[in-house]
Coordinates of C-alpha atoms in Angstrom, one line a residue:
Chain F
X1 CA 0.0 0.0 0.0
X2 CA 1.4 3.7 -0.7
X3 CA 2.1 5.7 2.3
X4 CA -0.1 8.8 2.7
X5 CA 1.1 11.9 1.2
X6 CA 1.1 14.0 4.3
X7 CA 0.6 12.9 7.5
X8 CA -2.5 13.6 10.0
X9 CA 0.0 16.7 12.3
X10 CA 1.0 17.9 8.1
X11 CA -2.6 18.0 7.1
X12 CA -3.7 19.9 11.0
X13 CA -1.4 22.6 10.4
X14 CA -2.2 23.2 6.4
X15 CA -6.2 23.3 7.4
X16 CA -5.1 25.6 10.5
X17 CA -3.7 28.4 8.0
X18 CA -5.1 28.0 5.4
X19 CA -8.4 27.9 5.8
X20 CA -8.8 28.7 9.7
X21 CA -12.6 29.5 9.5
X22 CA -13.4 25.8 9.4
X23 CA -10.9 24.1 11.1
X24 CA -9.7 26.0 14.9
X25 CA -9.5 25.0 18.0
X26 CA -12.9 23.9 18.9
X27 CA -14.0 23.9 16.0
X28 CA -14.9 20.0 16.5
X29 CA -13.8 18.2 14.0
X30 CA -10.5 15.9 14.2
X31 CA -8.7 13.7 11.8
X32 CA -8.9 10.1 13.5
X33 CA -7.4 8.4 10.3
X34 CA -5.2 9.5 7.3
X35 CA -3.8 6.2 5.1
X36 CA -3.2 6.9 1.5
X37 CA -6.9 8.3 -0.3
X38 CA -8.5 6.6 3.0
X39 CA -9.2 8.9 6.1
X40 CA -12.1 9.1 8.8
X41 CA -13.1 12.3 10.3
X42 CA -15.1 12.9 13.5
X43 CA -17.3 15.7 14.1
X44 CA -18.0 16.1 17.8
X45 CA -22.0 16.8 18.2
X46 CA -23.3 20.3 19.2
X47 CA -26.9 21.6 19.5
X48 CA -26.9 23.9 16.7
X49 CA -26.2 20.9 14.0
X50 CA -30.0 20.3 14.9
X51 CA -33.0 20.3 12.4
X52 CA -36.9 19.9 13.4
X53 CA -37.8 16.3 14.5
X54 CA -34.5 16.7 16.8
X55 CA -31.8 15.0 14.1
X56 CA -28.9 15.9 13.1
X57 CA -29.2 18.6 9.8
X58 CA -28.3 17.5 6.4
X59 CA -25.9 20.6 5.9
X60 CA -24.1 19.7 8.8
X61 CA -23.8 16.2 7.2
X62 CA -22.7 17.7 3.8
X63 CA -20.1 20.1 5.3
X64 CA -18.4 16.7 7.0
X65 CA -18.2 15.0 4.0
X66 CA -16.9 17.8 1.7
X67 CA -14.1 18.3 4.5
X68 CA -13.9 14.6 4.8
X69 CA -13.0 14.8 0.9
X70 CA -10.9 17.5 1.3
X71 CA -8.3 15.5 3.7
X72 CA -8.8 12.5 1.3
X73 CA -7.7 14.7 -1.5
X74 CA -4.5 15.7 0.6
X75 CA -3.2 12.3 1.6
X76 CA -3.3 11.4 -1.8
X77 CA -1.6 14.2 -3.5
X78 CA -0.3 16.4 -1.1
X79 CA -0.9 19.9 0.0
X80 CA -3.2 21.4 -2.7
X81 CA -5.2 23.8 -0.8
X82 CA -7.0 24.9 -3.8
X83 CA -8.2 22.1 -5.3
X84 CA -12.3 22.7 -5.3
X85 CA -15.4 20.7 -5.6
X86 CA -16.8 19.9 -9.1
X87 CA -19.6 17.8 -7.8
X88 CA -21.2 16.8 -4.6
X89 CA -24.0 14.3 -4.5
X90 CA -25.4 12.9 -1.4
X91 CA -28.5 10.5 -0.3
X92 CA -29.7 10.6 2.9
X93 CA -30.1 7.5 4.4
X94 CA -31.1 7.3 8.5
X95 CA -31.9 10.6 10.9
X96 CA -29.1 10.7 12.8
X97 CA -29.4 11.1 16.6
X98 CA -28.1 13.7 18.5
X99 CA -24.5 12.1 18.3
X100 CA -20.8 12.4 17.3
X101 CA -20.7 11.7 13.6
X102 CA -17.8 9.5 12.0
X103 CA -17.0 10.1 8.2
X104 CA -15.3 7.6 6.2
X105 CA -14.1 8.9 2.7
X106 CA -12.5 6.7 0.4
X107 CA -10.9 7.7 -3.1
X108 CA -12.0 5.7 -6.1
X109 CA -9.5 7.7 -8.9
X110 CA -7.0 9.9 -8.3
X111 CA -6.0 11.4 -11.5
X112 CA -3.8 14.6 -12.8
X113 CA -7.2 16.7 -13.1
X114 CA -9.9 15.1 -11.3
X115 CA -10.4 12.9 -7.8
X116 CA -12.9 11.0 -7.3
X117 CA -14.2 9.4 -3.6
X118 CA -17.2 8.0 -1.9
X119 CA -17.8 9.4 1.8
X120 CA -19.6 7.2 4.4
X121 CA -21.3 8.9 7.4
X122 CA -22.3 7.1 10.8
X123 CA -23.1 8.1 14.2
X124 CA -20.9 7.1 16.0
X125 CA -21.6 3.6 17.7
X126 CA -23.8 2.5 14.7
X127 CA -23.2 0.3 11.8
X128 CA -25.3 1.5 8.9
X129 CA -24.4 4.6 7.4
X130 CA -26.6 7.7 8.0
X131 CA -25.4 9.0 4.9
X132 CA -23.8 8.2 1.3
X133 CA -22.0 11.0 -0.7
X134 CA -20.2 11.1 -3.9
X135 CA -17.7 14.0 -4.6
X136 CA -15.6 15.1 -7.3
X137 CA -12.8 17.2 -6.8
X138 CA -10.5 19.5 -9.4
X139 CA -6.8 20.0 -8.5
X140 CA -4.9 22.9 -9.6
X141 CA -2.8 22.4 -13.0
X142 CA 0.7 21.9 -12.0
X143 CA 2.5 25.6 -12.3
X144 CA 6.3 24.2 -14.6
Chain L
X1 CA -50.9 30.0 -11.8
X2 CA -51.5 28.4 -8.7
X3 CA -51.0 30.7 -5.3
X4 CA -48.8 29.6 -3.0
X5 CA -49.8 27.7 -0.2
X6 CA -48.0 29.9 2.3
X7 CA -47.0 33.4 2.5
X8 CA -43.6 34.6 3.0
X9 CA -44.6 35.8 6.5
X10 CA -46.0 32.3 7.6
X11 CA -42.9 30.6 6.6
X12 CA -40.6 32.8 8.3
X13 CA -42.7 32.4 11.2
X14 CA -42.6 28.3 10.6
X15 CA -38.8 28.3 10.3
X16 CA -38.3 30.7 13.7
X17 CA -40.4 28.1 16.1
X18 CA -39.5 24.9 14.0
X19 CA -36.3 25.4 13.2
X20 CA -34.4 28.2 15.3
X21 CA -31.1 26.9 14.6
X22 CA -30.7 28.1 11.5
X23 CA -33.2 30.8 11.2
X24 CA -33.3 33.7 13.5
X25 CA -32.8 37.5 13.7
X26 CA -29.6 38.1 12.0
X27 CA -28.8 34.6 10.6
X28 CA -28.4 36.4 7.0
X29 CA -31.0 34.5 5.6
X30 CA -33.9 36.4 4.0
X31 CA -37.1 35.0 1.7
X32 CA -37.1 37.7 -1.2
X33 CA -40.2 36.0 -3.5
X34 CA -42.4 33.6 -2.7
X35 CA -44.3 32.2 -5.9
X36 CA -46.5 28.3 -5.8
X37 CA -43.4 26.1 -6.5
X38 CA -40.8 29.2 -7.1
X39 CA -38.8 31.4 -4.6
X40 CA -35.6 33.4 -4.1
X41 CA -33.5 32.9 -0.7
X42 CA -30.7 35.6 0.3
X43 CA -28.1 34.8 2.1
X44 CA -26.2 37.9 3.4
X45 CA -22.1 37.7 3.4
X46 CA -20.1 37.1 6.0
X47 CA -16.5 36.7 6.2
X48 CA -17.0 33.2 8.1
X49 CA -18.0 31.5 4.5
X50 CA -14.5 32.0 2.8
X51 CA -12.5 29.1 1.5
X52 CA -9.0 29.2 0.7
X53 CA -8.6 31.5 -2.4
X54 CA -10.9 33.7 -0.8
X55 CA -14.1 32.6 -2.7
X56 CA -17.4 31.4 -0.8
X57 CA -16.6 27.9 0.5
X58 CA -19.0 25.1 -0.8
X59 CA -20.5 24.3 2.0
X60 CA -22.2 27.7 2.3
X61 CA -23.8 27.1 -1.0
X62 CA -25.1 24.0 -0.1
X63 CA -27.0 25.1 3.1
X64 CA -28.3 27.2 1.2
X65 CA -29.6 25.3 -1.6
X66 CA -30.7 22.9 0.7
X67 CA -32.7 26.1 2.7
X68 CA -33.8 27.1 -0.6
X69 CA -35.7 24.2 -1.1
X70 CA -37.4 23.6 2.2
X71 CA -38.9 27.0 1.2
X72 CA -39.9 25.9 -1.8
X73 CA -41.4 22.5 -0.5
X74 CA -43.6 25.2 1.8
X75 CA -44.6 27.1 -1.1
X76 CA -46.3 24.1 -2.4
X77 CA -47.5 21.7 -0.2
X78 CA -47.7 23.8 3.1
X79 CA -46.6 23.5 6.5
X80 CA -44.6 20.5 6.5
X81 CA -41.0 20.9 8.6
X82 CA -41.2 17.5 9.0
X83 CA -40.2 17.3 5.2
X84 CA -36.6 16.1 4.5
X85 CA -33.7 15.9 2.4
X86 CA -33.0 12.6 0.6
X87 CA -31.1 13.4 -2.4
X88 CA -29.2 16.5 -3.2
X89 CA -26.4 16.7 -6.0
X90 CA -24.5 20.1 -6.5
X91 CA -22.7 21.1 -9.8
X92 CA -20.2 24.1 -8.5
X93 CA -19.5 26.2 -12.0
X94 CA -17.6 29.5 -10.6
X95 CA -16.0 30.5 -8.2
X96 CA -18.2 32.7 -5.8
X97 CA -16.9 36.7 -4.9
X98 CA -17.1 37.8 -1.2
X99 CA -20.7 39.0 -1.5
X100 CA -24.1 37.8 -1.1
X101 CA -25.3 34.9 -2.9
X102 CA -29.4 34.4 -4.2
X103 CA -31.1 30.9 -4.5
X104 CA -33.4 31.1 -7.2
X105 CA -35.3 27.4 -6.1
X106 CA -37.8 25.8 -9.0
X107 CA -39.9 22.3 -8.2
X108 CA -40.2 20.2 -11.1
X109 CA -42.3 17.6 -9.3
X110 CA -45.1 17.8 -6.7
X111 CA -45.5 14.5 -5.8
X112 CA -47.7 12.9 -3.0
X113 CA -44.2 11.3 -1.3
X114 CA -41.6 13.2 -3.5
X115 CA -40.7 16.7 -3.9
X116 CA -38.1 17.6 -6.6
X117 CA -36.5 21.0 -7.5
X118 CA -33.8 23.0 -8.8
X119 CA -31.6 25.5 -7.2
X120 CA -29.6 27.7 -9.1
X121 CA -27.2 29.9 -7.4
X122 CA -25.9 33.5 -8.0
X123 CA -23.3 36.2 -6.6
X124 CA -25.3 39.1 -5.9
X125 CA -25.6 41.1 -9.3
X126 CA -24.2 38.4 -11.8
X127 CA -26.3 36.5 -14.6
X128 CA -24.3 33.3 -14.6
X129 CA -24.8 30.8 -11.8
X130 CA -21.9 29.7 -9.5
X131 CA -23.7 26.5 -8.7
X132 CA -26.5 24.3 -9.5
X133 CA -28.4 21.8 -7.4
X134 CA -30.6 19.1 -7.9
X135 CA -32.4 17.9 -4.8
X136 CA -35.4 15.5 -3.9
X137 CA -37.7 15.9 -0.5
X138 CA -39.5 13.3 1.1
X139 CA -42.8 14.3 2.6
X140 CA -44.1 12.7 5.5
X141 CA -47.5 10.3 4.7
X142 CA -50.4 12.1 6.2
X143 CA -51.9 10.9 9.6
X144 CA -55.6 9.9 9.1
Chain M
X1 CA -25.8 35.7 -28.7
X2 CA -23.0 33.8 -29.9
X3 CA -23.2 31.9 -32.8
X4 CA -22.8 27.8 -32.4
X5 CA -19.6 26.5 -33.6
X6 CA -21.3 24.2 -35.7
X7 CA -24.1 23.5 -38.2
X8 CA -26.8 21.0 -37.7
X9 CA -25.4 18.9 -40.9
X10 CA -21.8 19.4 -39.4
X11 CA -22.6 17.5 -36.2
X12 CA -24.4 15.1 -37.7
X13 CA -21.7 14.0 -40.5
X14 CA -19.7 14.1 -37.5
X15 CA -22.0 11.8 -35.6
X16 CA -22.5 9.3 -38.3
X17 CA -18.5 9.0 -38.7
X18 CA -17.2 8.3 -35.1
X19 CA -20.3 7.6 -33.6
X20 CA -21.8 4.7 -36.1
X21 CA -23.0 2.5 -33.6
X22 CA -25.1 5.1 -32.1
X23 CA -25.8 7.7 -35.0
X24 CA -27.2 5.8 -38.6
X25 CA -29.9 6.3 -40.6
X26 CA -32.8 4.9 -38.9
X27 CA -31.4 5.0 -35.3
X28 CA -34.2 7.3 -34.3
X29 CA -32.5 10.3 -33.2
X30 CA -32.3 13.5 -35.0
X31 CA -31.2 16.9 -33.7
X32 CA -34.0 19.7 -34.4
X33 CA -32.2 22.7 -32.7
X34 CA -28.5 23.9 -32.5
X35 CA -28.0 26.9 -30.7
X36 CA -24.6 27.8 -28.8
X37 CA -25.2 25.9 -25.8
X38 CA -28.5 25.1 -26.4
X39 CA -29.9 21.7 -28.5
X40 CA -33.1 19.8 -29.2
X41 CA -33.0 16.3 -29.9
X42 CA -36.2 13.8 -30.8
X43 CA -36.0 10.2 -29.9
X44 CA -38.2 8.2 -32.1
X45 CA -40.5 6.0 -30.4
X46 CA -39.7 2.6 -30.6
X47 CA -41.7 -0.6 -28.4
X48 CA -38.0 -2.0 -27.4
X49 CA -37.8 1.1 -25.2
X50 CA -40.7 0.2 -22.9
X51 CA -40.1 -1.1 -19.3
X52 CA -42.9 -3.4 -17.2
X53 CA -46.0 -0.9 -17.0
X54 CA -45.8 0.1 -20.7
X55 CA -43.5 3.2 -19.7
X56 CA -40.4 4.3 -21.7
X57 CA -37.4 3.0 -19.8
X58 CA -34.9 4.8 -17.7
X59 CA -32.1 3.7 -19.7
X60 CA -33.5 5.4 -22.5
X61 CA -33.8 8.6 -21.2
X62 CA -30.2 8.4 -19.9
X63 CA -28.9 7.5 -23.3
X64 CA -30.8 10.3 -24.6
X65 CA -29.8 12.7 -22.1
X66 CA -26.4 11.8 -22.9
X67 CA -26.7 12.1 -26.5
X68 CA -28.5 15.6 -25.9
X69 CA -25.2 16.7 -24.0
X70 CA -22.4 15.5 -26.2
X71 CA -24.4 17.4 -29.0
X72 CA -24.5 20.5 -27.1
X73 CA -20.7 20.6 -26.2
X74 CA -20.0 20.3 -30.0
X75 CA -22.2 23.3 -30.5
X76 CA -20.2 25.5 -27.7
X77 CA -16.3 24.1 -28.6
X78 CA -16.6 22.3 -32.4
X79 CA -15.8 18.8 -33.0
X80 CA -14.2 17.0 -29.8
X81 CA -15.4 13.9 -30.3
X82 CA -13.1 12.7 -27.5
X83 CA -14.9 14.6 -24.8
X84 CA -15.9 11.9 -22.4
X85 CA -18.7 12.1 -19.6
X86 CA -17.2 12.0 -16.4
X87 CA -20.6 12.7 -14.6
X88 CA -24.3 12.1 -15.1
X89 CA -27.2 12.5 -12.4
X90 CA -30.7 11.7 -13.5
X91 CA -34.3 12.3 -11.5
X92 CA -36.9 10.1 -13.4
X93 CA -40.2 12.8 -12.6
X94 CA -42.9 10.8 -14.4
X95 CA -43.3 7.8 -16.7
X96 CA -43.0 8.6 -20.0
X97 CA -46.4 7.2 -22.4
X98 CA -45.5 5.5 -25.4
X99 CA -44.4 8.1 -27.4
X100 CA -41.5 10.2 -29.3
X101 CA -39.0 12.2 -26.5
X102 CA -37.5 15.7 -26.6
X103 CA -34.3 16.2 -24.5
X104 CA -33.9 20.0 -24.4
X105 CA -30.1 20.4 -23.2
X106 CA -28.4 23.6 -22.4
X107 CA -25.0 24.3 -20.9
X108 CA -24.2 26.0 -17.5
X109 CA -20.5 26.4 -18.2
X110 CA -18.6 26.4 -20.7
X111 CA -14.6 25.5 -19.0
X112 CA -11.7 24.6 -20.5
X113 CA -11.6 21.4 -19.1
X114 CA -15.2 20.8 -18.1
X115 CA -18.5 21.7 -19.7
X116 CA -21.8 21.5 -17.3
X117 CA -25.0 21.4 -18.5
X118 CA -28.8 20.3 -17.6
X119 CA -31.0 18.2 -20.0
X120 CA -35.1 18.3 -19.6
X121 CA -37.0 15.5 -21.2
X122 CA -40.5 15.4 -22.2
X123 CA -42.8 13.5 -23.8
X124 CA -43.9 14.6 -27.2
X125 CA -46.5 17.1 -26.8
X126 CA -46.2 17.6 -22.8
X127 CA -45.3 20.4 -21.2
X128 CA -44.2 18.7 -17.9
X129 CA -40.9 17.1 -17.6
X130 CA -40.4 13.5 -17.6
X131 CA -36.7 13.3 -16.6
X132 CA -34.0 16.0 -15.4
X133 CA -30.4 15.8 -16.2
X134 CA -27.5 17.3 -15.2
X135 CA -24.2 16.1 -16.5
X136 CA -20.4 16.9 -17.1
X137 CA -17.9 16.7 -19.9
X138 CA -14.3 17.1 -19.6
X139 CA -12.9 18.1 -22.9
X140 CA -9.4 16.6 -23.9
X141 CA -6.2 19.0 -23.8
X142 CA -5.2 20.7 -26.8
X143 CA -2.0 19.0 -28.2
X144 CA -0.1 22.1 -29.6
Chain G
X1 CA -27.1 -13.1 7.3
X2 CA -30.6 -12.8 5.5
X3 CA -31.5 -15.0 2.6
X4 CA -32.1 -13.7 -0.7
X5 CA -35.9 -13.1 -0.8
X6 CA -35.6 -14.5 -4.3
X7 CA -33.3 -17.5 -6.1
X8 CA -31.2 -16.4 -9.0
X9 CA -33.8 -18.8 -11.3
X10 CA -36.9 -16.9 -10.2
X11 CA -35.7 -13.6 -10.7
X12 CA -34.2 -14.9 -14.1
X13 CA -38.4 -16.0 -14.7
X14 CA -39.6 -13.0 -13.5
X15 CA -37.6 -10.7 -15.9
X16 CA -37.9 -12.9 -18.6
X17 CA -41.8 -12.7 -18.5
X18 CA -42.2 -8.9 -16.8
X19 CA -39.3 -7.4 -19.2
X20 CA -38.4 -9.4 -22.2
X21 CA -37.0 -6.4 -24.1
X22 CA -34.0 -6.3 -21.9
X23 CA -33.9 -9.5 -20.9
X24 CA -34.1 -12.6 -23.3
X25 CA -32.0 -15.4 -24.4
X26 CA -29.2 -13.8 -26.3
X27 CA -29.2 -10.4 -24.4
X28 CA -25.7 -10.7 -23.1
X29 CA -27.0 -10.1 -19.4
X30 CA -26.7 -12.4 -16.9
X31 CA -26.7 -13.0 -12.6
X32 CA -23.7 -14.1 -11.3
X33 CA -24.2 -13.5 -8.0
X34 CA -27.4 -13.0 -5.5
X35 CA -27.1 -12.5 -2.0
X36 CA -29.6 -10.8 0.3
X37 CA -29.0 -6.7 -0.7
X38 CA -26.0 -8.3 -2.7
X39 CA -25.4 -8.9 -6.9
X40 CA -23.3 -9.0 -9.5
X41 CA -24.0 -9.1 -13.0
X42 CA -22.4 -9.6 -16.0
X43 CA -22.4 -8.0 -19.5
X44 CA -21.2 -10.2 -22.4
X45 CA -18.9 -7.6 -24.5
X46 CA -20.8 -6.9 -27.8
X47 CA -19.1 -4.3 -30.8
X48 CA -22.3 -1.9 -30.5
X49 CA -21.1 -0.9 -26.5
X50 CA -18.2 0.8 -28.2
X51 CA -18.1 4.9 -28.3
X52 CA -15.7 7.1 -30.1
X53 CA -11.7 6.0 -29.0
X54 CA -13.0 2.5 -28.9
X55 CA -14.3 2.0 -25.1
X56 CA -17.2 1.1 -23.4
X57 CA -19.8 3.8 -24.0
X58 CA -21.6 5.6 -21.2
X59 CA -24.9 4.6 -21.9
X60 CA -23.6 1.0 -21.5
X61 CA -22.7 1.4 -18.4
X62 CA -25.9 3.4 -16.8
X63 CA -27.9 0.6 -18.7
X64 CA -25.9 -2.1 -17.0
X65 CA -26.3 -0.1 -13.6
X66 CA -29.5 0.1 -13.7
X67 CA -30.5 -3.2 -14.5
X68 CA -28.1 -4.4 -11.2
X69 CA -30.1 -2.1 -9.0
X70 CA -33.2 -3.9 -10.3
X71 CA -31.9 -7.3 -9.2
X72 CA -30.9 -6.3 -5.9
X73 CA -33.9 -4.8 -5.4
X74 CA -35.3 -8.1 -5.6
X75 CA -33.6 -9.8 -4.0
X76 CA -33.7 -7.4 -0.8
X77 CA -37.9 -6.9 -1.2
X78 CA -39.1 -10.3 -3.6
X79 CA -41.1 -9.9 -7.1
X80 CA -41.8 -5.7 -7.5
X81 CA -41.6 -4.9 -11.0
X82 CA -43.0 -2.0 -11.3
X83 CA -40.4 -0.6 -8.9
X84 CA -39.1 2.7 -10.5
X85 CA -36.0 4.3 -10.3
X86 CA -35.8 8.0 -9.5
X87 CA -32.1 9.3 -9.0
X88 CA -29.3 7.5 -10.8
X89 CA -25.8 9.0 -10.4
X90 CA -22.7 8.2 -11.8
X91 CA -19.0 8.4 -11.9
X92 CA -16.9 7.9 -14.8
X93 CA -13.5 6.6 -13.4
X94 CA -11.5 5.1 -16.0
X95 CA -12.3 4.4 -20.3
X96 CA -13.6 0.5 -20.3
X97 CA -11.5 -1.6 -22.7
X98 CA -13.6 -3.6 -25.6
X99 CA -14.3 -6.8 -22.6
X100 CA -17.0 -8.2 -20.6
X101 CA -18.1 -5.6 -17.6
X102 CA -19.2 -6.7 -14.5
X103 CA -21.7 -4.5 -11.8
X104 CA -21.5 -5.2 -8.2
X105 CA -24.8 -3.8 -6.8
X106 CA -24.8 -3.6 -2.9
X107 CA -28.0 -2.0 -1.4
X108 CA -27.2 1.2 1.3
X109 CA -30.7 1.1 2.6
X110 CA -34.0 -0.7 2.1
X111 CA -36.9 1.4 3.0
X112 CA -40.8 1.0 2.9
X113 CA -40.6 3.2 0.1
X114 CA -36.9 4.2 -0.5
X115 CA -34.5 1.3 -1.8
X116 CA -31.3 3.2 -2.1
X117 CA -27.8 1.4 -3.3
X118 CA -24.5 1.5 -5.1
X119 CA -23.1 -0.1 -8.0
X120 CA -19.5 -0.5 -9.0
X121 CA -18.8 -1.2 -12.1
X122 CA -15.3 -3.2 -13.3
X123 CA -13.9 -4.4 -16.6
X124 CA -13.9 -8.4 -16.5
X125 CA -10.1 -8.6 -14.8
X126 CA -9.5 -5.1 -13.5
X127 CA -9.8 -4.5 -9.6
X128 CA -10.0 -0.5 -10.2
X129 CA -13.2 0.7 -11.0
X130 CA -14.3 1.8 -14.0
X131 CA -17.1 3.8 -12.8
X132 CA -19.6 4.0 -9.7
X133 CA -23.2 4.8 -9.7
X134 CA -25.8 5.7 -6.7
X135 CA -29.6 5.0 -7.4
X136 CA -32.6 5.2 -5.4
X137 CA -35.8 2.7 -6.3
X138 CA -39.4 4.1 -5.1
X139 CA -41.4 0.7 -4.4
X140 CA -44.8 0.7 -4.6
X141 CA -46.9 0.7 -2.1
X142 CA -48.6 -2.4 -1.1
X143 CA -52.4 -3.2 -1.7
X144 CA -54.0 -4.1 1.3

């Protein structure tokens, strides 16, 4: 298996400057896993991710996943802080309860323009996902 | 044309008891038009949605898509915040300026179980959208 | 308004000699409008594209869709054969009667590397959508 | 583990008798695999599946999706033909070689009403990918 690009401290300081109004201290999200194109992000639960019926909002759930993708995108090529969605498509699955949320993005291409990766959400504790998301991401053209 | 089934006042009244989280006084979100099946959502800038680059992050578009919609699901079949997400796929085409961003949100199907629409996204005073969103609702079966 | 970058006979000479497995005489397709960015195309009906229920099939809308988009990017860049879909989302809205389809398909963007656009399909003579496409090309680098 | 709610033989009669215009001696489809929530399928190689550059064309491939979804729909709910799809989603990853394609349809959830799943779709020998597709079925509901 290839080694991650960057590892999970490399990736925590890159989202820390460059794009501190997401990722901060207390923020709540943290990086549990970074292998190569296969990470898992947590997002620690707070009131305010709540929609009516008392379960966790879908934007709170999309927001995960498109960071989840964004650190997927960085252990497999490296620090490319502006590489940018193309495409984001996500089915929602399960309510989630009032819980931490775990994402689980995977990358199924990684090529010179264009990655591609699936995302898996869960509350954390559960086995079925609460979510399924598909992302596309476009990296930067290499400046020679 | 069919009249709405709600007016812009009873759905901002809706969204401040049902879903205070993400509407409230000063949460930058404003209903502009309220047609049957048609409306415009503003969301007012702030410097918390930048992305690296310095463009509206994609997450901020999505919320409000997804917003968008929920207003649009009102503006058809009524009072329903029970209603929610189960599909949503976003195209991002440009990259947003600091500024505010409209939600222009379009059903094309009023189902019994399904609702599906179209967001398309602008930056405050441009004609070409930054984004485009397909999304379905699921409406809750009706208690006899 | 810009002008398309080709002619109606243009695309279809250029459909009929890289595309002959899907474009011949008596295939059932035929293009009624090229505009920049902007296309018609009529799928005749045929019984082999009926699904249990006596309803046009999903697959046939997809290939239609598709078809719709690859004519629409020659129409905003000329003749790329080579552009390849990297991404197609489909919402089936209603079932199609046995009948001839329209897929109406007009580009969002217009990149360098990707073109977006949205395809609506309806039945002959309706004035509600059956199916709603969006969809992405990515267009081959220029070899200078 | 749940069984299969139907054998590979009865959903091979049911498709044969409910949809013989995909399905019929000759047709190049056929199960390979049924497991509760769980297929694969197989699609023999035929000339008329190539597209411009000589792979696999697009529509192929949704087609091929689609028609996996249908299978593990059945065998997750038993006989519902006149289940419909209404989102299909896909990823192209990498340009199919002129071979056999197989689709590995795995079901994410299984609703009263909702059937949502993924497909992955590989050339006859590869382990990447050649493209990945979401879908969601809408079953009918049930006469009492």
């Amino acid at each position: 298996m290839r080694p991650a690009a960057m590892t999970v401290e490399q990736i925590e300081d890159l989202l820390r400057s460059e794009f501190p109004q997401a990722f901060y201290d207390g923020c709540g999200l943290s990086l549990e896993r970074v292998h190569y194109a296969d990470v898992r992000v947590r997002r620690a639960y707070h009131e305010d991710h709540l929609r009516p019926g008392g379960t966790i909002s879908g934007p709170t759930m999309m927001e995960l996943a498109d960071f989840a993708m964004y650190v997927a995108v960085f252990s497999a090529i490296g620090p490319q802080p502006l590489a940018v969605t193309t495409n984001l498509s996500i089915n929602f699955l399960r309510k989630p309860a009032p819980t931490d949320l775990l994402a689980d993005a995977k990358l199924l291409k990684v090529g010179k323009r264009l990655v591609v990766g699936e995302v898996a959400i869960y509350s954390d504790g559960q086995d079925e996902p609460v979510a399924h998301v598909t992302s596309t991401y476009s990296v930067p053209a290499k400046m020679d």
